[in-house]
Short mmCIF file of C-alpha atoms in Angstrom, two decimals:
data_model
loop_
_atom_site.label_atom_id
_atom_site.label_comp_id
_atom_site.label_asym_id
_atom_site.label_seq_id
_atom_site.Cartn_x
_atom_site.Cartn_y
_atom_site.Cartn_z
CA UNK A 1 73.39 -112.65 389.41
CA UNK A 2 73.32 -109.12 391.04
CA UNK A 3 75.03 -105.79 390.56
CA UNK A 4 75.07 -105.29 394.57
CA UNK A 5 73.91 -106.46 397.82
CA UNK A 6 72.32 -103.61 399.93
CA UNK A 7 71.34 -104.86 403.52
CA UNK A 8 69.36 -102.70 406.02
CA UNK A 9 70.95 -102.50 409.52
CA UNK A 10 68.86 -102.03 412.42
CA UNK A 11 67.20 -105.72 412.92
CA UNK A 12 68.84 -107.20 410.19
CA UNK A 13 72.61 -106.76 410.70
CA UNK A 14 72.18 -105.99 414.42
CA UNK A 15 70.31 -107.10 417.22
CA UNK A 16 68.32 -104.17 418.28
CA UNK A 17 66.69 -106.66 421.18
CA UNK A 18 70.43 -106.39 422.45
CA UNK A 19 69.55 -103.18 424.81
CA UNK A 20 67.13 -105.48 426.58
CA UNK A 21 70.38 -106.65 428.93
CA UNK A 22 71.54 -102.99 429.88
CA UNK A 23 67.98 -102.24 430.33
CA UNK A 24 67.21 -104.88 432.76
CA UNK A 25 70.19 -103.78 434.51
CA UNK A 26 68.87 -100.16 434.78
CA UNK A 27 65.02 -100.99 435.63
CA UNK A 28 64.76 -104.94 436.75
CA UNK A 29 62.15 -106.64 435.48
CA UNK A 30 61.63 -104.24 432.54
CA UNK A 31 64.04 -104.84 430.31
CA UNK A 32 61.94 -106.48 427.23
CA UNK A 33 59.27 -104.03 427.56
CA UNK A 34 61.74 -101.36 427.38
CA UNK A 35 63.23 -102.81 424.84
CA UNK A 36 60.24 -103.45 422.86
CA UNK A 37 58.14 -100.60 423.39
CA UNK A 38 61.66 -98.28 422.84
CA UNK A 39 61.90 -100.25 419.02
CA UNK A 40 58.13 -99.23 418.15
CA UNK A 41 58.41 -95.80 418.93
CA UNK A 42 61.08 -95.28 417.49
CA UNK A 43 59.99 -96.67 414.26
CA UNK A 44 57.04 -94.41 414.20
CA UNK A 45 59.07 -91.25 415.10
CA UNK A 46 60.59 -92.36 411.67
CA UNK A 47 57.35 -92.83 409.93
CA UNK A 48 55.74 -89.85 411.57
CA UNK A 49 58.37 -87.55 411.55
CA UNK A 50 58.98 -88.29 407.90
CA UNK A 51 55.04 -88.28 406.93
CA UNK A 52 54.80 -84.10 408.98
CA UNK A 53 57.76 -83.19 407.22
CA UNK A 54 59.49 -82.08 410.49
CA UNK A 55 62.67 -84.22 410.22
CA UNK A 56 65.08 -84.89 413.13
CA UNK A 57 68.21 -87.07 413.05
CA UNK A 58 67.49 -90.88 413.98
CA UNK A 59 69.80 -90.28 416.68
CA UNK A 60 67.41 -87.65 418.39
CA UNK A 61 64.24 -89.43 417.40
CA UNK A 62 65.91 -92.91 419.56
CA UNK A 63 66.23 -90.33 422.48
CA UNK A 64 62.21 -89.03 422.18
CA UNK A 65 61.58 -92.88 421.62
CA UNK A 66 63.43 -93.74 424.68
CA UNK A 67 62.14 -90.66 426.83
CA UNK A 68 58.41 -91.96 425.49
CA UNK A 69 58.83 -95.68 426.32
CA UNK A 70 60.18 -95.04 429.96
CA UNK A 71 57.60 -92.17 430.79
CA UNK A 72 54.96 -94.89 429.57
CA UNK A 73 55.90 -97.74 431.86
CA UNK A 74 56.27 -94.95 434.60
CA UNK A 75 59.77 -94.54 435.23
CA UNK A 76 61.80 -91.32 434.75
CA UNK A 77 64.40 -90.61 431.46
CA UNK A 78 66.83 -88.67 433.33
CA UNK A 79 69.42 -87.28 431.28
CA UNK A 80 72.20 -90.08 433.10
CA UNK A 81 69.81 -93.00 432.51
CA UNK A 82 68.35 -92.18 428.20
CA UNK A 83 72.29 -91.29 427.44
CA UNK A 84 73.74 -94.84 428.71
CA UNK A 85 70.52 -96.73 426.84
CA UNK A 86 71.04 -94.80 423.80
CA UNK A 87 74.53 -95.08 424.13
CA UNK A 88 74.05 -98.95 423.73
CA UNK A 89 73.09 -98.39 419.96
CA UNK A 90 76.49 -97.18 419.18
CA UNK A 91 77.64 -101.73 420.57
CA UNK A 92 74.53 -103.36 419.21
CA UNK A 93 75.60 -107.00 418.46
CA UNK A 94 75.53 -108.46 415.28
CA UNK A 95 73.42 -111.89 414.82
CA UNK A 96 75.61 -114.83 415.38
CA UNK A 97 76.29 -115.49 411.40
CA UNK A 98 76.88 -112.03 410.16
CA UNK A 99 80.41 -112.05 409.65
CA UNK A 100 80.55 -115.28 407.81
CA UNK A 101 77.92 -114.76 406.03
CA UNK A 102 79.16 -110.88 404.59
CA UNK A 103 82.48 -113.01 404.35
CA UNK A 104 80.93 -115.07 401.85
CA UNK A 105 78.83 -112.95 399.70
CA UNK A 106 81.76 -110.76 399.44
CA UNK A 107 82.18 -111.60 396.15
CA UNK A 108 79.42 -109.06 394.37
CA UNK A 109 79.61 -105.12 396.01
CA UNK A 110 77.84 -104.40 399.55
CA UNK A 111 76.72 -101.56 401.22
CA UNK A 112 74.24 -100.53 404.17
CA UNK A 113 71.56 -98.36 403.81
CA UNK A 114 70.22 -97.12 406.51
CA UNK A 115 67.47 -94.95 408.98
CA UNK A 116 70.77 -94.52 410.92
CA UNK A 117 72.81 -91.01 411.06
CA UNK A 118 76.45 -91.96 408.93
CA UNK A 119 78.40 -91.03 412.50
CA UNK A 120 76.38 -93.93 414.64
CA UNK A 121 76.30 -96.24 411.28
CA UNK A 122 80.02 -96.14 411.31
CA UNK A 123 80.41 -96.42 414.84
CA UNK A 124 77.97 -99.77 415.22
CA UNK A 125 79.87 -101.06 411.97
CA UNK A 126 83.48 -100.52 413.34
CA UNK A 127 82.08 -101.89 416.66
CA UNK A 128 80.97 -105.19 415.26
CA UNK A 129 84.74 -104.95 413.29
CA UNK A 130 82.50 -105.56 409.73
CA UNK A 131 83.98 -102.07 408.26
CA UNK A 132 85.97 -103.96 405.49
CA UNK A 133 82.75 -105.45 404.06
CA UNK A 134 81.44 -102.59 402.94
CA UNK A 135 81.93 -100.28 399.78
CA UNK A 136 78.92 -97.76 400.73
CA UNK A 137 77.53 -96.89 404.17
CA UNK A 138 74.11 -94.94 403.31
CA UNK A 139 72.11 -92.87 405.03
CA UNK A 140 68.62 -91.70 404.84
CA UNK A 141 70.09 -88.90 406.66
CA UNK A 142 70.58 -87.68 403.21
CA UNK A 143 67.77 -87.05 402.18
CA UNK A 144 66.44 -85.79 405.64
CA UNK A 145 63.52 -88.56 405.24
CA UNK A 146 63.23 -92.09 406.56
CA UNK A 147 62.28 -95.25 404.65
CA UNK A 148 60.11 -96.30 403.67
CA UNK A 149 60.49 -92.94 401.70
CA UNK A 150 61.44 -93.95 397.92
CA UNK A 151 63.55 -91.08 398.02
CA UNK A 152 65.98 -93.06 400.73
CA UNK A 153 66.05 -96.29 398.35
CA UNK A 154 66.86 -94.34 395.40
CA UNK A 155 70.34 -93.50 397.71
CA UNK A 156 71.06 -97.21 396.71
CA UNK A 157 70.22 -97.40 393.15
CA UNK A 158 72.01 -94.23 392.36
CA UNK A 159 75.62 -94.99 394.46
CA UNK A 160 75.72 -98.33 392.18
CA UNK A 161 74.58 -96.66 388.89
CA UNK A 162 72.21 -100.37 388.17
CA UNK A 163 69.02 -101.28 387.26
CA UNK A 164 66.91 -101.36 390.75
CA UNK A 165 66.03 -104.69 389.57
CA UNK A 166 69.96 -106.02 389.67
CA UNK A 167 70.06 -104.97 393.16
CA UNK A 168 69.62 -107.11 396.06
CA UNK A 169 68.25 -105.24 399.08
CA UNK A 170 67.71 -107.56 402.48
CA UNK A 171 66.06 -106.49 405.35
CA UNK A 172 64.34 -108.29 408.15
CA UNK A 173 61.80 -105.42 408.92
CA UNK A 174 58.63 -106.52 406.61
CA UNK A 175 57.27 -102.79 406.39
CA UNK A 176 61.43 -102.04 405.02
CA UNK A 177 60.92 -105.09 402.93
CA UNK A 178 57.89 -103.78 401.26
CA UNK A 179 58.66 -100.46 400.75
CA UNK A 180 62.11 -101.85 398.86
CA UNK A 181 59.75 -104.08 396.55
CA UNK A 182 57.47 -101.29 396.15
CA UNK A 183 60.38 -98.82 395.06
CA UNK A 184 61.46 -101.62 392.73
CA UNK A 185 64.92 -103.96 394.07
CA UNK A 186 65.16 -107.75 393.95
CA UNK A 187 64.18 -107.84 397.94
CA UNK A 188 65.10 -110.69 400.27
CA UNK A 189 63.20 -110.98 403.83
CA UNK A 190 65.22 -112.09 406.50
CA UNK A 191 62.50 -114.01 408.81
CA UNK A 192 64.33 -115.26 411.74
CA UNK A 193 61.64 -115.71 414.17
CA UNK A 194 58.51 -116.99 411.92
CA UNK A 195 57.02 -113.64 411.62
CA UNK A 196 53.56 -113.40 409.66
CA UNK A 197 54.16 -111.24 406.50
CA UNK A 198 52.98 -107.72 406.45
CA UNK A 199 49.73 -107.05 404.46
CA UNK A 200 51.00 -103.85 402.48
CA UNK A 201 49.94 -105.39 399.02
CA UNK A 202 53.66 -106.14 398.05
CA UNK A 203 55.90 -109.30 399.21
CA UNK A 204 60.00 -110.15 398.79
CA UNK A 205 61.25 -112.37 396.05
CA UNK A 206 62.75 -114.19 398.53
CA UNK A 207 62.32 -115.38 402.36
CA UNK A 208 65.40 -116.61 404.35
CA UNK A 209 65.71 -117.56 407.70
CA UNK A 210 69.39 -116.18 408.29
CA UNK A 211 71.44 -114.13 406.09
CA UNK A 212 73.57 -117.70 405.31
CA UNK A 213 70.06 -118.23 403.54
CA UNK A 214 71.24 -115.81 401.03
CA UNK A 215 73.95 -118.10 399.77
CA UNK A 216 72.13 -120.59 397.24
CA UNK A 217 70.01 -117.09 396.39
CA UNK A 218 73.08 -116.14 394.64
CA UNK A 219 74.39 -119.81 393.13
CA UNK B 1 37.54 -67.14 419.46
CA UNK B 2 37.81 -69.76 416.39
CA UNK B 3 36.12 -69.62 413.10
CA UNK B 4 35.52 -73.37 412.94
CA UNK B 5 36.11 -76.94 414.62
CA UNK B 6 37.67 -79.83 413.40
CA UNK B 7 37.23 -83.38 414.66
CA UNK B 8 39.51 -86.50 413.93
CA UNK B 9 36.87 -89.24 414.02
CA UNK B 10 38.18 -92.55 415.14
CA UNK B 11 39.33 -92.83 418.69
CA UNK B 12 38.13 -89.25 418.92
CA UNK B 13 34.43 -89.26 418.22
CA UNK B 14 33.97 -92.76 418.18
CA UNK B 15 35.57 -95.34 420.32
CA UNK B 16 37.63 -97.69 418.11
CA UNK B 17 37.83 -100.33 420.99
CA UNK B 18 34.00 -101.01 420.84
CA UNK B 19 35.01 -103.42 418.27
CA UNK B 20 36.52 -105.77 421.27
CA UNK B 21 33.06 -106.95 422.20
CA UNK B 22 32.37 -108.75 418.95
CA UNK B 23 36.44 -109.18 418.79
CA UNK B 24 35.50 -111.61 422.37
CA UNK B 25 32.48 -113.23 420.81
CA UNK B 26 34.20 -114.65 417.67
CA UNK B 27 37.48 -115.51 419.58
CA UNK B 28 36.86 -116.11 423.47
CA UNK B 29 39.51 -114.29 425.22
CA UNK B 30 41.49 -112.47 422.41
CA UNK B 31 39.03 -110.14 422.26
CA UNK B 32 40.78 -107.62 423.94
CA UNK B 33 44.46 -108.34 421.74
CA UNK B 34 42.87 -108.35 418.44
CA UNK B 35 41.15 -104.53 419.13
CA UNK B 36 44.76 -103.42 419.96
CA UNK B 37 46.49 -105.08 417.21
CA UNK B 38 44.48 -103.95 414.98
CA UNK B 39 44.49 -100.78 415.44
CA UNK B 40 48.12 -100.35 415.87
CA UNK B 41 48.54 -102.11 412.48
CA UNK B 42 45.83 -99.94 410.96
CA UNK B 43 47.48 -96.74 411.96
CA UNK B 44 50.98 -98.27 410.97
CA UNK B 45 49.69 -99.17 407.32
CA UNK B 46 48.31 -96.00 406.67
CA UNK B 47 51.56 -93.82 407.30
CA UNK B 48 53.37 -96.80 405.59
CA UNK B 49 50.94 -96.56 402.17
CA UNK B 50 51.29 -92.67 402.50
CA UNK B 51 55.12 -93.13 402.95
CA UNK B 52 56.02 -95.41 399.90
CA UNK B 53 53.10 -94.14 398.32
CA UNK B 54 51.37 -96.94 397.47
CA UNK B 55 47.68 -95.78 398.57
CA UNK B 56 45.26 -98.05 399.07
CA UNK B 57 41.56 -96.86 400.49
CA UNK B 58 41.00 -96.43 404.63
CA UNK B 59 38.47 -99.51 403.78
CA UNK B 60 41.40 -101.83 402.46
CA UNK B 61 43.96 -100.88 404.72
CA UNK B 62 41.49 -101.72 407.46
CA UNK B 63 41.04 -105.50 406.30
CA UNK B 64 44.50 -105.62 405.57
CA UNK B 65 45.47 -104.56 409.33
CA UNK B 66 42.93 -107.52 410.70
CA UNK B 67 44.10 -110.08 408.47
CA UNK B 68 47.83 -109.68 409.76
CA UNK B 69 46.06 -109.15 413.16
CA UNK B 70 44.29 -112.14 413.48
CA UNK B 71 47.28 -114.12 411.77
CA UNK B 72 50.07 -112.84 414.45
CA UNK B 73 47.86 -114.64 417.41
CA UNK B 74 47.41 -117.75 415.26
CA UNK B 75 43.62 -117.13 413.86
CA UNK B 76 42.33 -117.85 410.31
CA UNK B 77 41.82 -114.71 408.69
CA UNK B 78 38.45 -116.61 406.88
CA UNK B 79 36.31 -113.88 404.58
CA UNK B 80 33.19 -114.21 406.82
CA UNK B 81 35.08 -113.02 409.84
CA UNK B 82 36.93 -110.11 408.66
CA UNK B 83 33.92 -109.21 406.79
CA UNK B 84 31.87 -109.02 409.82
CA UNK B 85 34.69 -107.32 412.28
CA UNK B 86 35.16 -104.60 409.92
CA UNK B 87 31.54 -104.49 409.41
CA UNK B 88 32.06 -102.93 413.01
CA UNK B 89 33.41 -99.68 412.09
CA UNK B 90 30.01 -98.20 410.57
CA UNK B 91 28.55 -98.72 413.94
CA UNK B 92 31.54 -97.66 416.07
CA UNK B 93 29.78 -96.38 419.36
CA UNK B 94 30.62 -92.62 419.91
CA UNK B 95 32.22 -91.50 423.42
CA UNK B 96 29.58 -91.05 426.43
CA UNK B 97 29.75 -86.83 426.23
CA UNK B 98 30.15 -86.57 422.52
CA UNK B 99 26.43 -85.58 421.34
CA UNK B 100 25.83 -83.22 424.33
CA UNK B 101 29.41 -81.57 423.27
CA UNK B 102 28.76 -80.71 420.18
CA UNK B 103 25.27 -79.15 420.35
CA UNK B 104 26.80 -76.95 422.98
CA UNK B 105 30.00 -76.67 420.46
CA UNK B 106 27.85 -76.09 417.70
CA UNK B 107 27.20 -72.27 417.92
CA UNK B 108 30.93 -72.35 415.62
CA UNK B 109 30.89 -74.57 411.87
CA UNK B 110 31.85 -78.37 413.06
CA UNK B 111 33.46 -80.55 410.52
CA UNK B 112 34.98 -83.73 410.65
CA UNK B 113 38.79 -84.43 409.14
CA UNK B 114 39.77 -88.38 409.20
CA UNK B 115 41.73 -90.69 407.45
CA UNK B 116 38.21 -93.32 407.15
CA UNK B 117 36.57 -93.26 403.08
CA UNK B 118 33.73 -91.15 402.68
CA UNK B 119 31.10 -93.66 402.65
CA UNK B 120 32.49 -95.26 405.84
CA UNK B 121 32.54 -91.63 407.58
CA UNK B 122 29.35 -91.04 406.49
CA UNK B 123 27.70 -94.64 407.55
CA UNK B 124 29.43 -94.47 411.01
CA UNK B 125 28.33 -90.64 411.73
CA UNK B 126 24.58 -91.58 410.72
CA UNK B 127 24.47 -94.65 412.78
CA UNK B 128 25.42 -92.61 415.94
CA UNK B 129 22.69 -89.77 414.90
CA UNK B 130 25.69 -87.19 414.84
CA UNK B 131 25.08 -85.99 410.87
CA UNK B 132 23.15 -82.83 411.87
CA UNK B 133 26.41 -81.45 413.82
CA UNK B 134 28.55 -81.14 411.09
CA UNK B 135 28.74 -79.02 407.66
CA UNK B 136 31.62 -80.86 406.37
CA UNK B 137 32.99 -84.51 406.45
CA UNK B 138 36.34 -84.53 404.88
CA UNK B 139 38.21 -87.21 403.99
CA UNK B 140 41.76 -87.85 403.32
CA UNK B 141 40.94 -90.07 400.21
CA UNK B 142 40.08 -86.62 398.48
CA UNK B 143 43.90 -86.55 398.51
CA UNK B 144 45.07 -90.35 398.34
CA UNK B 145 47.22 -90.02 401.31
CA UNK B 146 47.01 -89.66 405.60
CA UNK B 147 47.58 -88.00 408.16
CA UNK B 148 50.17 -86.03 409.17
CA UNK B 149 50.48 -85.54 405.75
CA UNK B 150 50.41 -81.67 405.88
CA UNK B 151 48.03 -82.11 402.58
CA UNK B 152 45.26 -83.43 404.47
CA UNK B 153 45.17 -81.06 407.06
CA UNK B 154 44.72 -78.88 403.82
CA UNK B 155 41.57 -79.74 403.34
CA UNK B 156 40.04 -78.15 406.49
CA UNK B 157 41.76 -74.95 406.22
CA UNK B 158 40.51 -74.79 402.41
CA UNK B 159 37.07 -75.27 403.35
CA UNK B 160 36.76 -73.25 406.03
CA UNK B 161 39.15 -70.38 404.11
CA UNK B 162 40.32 -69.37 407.38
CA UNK B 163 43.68 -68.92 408.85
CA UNK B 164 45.06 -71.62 410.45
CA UNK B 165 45.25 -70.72 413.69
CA UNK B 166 41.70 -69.71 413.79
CA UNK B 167 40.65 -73.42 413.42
CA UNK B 168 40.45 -75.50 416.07
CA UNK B 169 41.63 -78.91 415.44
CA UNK B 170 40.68 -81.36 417.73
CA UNK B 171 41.89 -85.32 418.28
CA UNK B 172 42.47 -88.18 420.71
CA UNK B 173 45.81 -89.24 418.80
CA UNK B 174 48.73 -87.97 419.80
CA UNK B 175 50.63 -88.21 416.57
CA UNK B 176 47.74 -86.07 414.82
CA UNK B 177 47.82 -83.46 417.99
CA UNK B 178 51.66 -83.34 416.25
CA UNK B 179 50.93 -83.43 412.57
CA UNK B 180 47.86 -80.60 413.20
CA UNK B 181 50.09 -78.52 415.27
CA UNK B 182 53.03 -78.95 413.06
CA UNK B 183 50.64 -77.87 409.97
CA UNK B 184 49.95 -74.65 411.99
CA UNK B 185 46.06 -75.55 413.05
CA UNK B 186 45.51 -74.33 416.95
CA UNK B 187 45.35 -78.16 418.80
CA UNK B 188 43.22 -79.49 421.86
CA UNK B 189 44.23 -82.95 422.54
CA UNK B 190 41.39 -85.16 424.24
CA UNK B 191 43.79 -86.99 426.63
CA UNK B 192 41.06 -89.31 427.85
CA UNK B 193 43.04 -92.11 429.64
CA UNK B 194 45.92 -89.89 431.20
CA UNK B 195 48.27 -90.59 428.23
CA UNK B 196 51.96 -89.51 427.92
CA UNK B 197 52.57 -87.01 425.38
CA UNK B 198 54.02 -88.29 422.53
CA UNK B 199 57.88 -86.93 421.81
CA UNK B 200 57.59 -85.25 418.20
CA UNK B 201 58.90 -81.90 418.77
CA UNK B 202 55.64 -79.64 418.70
CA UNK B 203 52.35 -80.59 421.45
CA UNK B 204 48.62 -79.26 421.89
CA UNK B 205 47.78 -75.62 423.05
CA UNK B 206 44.82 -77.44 425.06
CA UNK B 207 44.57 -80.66 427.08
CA UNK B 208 41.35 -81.66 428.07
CA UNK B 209 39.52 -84.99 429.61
CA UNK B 210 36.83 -85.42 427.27
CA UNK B 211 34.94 -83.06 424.53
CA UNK B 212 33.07 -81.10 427.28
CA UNK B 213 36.64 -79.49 428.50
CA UNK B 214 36.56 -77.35 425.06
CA UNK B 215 33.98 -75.64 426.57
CA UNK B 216 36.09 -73.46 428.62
CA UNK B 217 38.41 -73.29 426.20
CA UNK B 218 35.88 -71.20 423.55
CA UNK B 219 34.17 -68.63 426.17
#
């Protein structure tokens, strides 16, 4: 029914709420802010950094995101303290049906495609031991931009030489999920936790609540 | 010392959290959450739209940011609501100091440079009695995109036909203190509630309290 399957990686694949633990341990008490105001940031470094044309790798922009998010709740980035967090990107956990469910859609061509840099892609990927279900590991890196960017999306459309249509792009992230739809894929939104759809005038084809939602997609 | 002065407008000039009174009145004790989210999901939308480049006026993108707003805390997004919340922003009270500033500023060309349509710029600036200040209200809709879009910051130094350090950019937002600075304008940031400077690699040559500490900075 599709050419490929190209998933996103940070939210979708991985747990990015999985720093909240080492966090905690580091600053009790403030582990989910951290974590949550640490996420935000560094999505708008992305955005930002993208929109001023002053690019820096993802992996420098999580460091300002970090530095930002502990300076805001009033504690101190020392160099000892944002190098362990940010270290903790390189062993995010994958969501509980990940394997099985790459294991399963196996059967058409996957790839990642990604705000990561390729060095910490690989390194989450080979972490989580998912490295064989990939053909293509993208990265916006690339193009020195970050999505939603058309120029990052059209990394995807170009490595499998197919209509954008014929590709399958999933992503929980709704602002990732409309600027896919917007460049032009087949998009499928991940929704794990009942989020309310973002209002950016374009919606996914499809809404899952786990990517072993994907399965009758395909059938 | 500077051959003109350019204002960001909302959060700047005019207080974007006045809209948390009315915010209370419709929905007892979300008042306070709903000004917040929606400004964080206005700002988000508009480097999103000027990312994946699907524009879509200041005006729009400011419904759209209360709609998914009011929906994330569980409230009806009904037409007579968000019609009379975003009816708010033409009547968005200014800061305390900001008419005594600028007649004292106003011995150099003022103009305003914001991301709001023209005819919302204009209805907000005559409902505070501020129109006289100012020679020029530019708007990024002249280019159908927002800042930090380099292109919009454009638009002042094209006016004014100066160089761009000679202008004087000023703003409340940390992310346009980066995206003016980045451009090349000479920044003030108006740090009113002992921020933390935001991590984008390039930061104000002034900070100052409130529009009355540019004073100093132009003698």
């Amino acid at each position: 029914m599709f050419d490929a399957i190209v998933f996103d990686a940070y939210g979708t694949l991985f747990d990015v709420q999985s720093v909240t633990q080492e966090s905690e341990r580091l600053f009790p008490g403030n582990g989910s802010i951290i974590s949550r105001l640490w996420r935000q940031k560094q999505l708008e470094y992305s955005w930002l950094r993208a929109l001023m044309k002053r690019y820096a790798t993802f992996d420098e922009i999580n460091l300002d995101a970090l530095r930002y998010s502990l300076q805001q709740i009033g504690k101190e980035p020392t160099d000892e303290v944002v190098a362990n967090l940010a270290g903790q990107y390189l062993n995010l956990t994958p969501f509980p049906e990940v394997s099985e469910a790459l294991q399963e859609l196996n059967s058409v061509p996957l790839a990642i495609l990604s705000n990561g840099t390729p060095s910490s892609l690989t390194a989450v990927v080979q972490n989580a031991g998912l490295e064989s279900y990939f053909e293509h590991i993208l990265s916006a890196d690339s193009v020195k931009s970050y999505k939603p960017d058309p120029r990052v999306y059209e990394l995807a459309r170009v490595v499998f030489d197919a209509p954008k249509d014929q590709i399958l792009f999933v992503s929980s992230n709704g602002w990732d999920v409309a600027g896919a739809k917007q460049f032009g894929f087949s998009v499928a939104w991940v929704n794990r936790s009942s989020k309310v759809q973002e209002e950016l005038g374009v919606g996914p084809d499809y809404v899952v609540e786990s990517l072993t939602g994907l399965l009758p997609v395909l059938s």
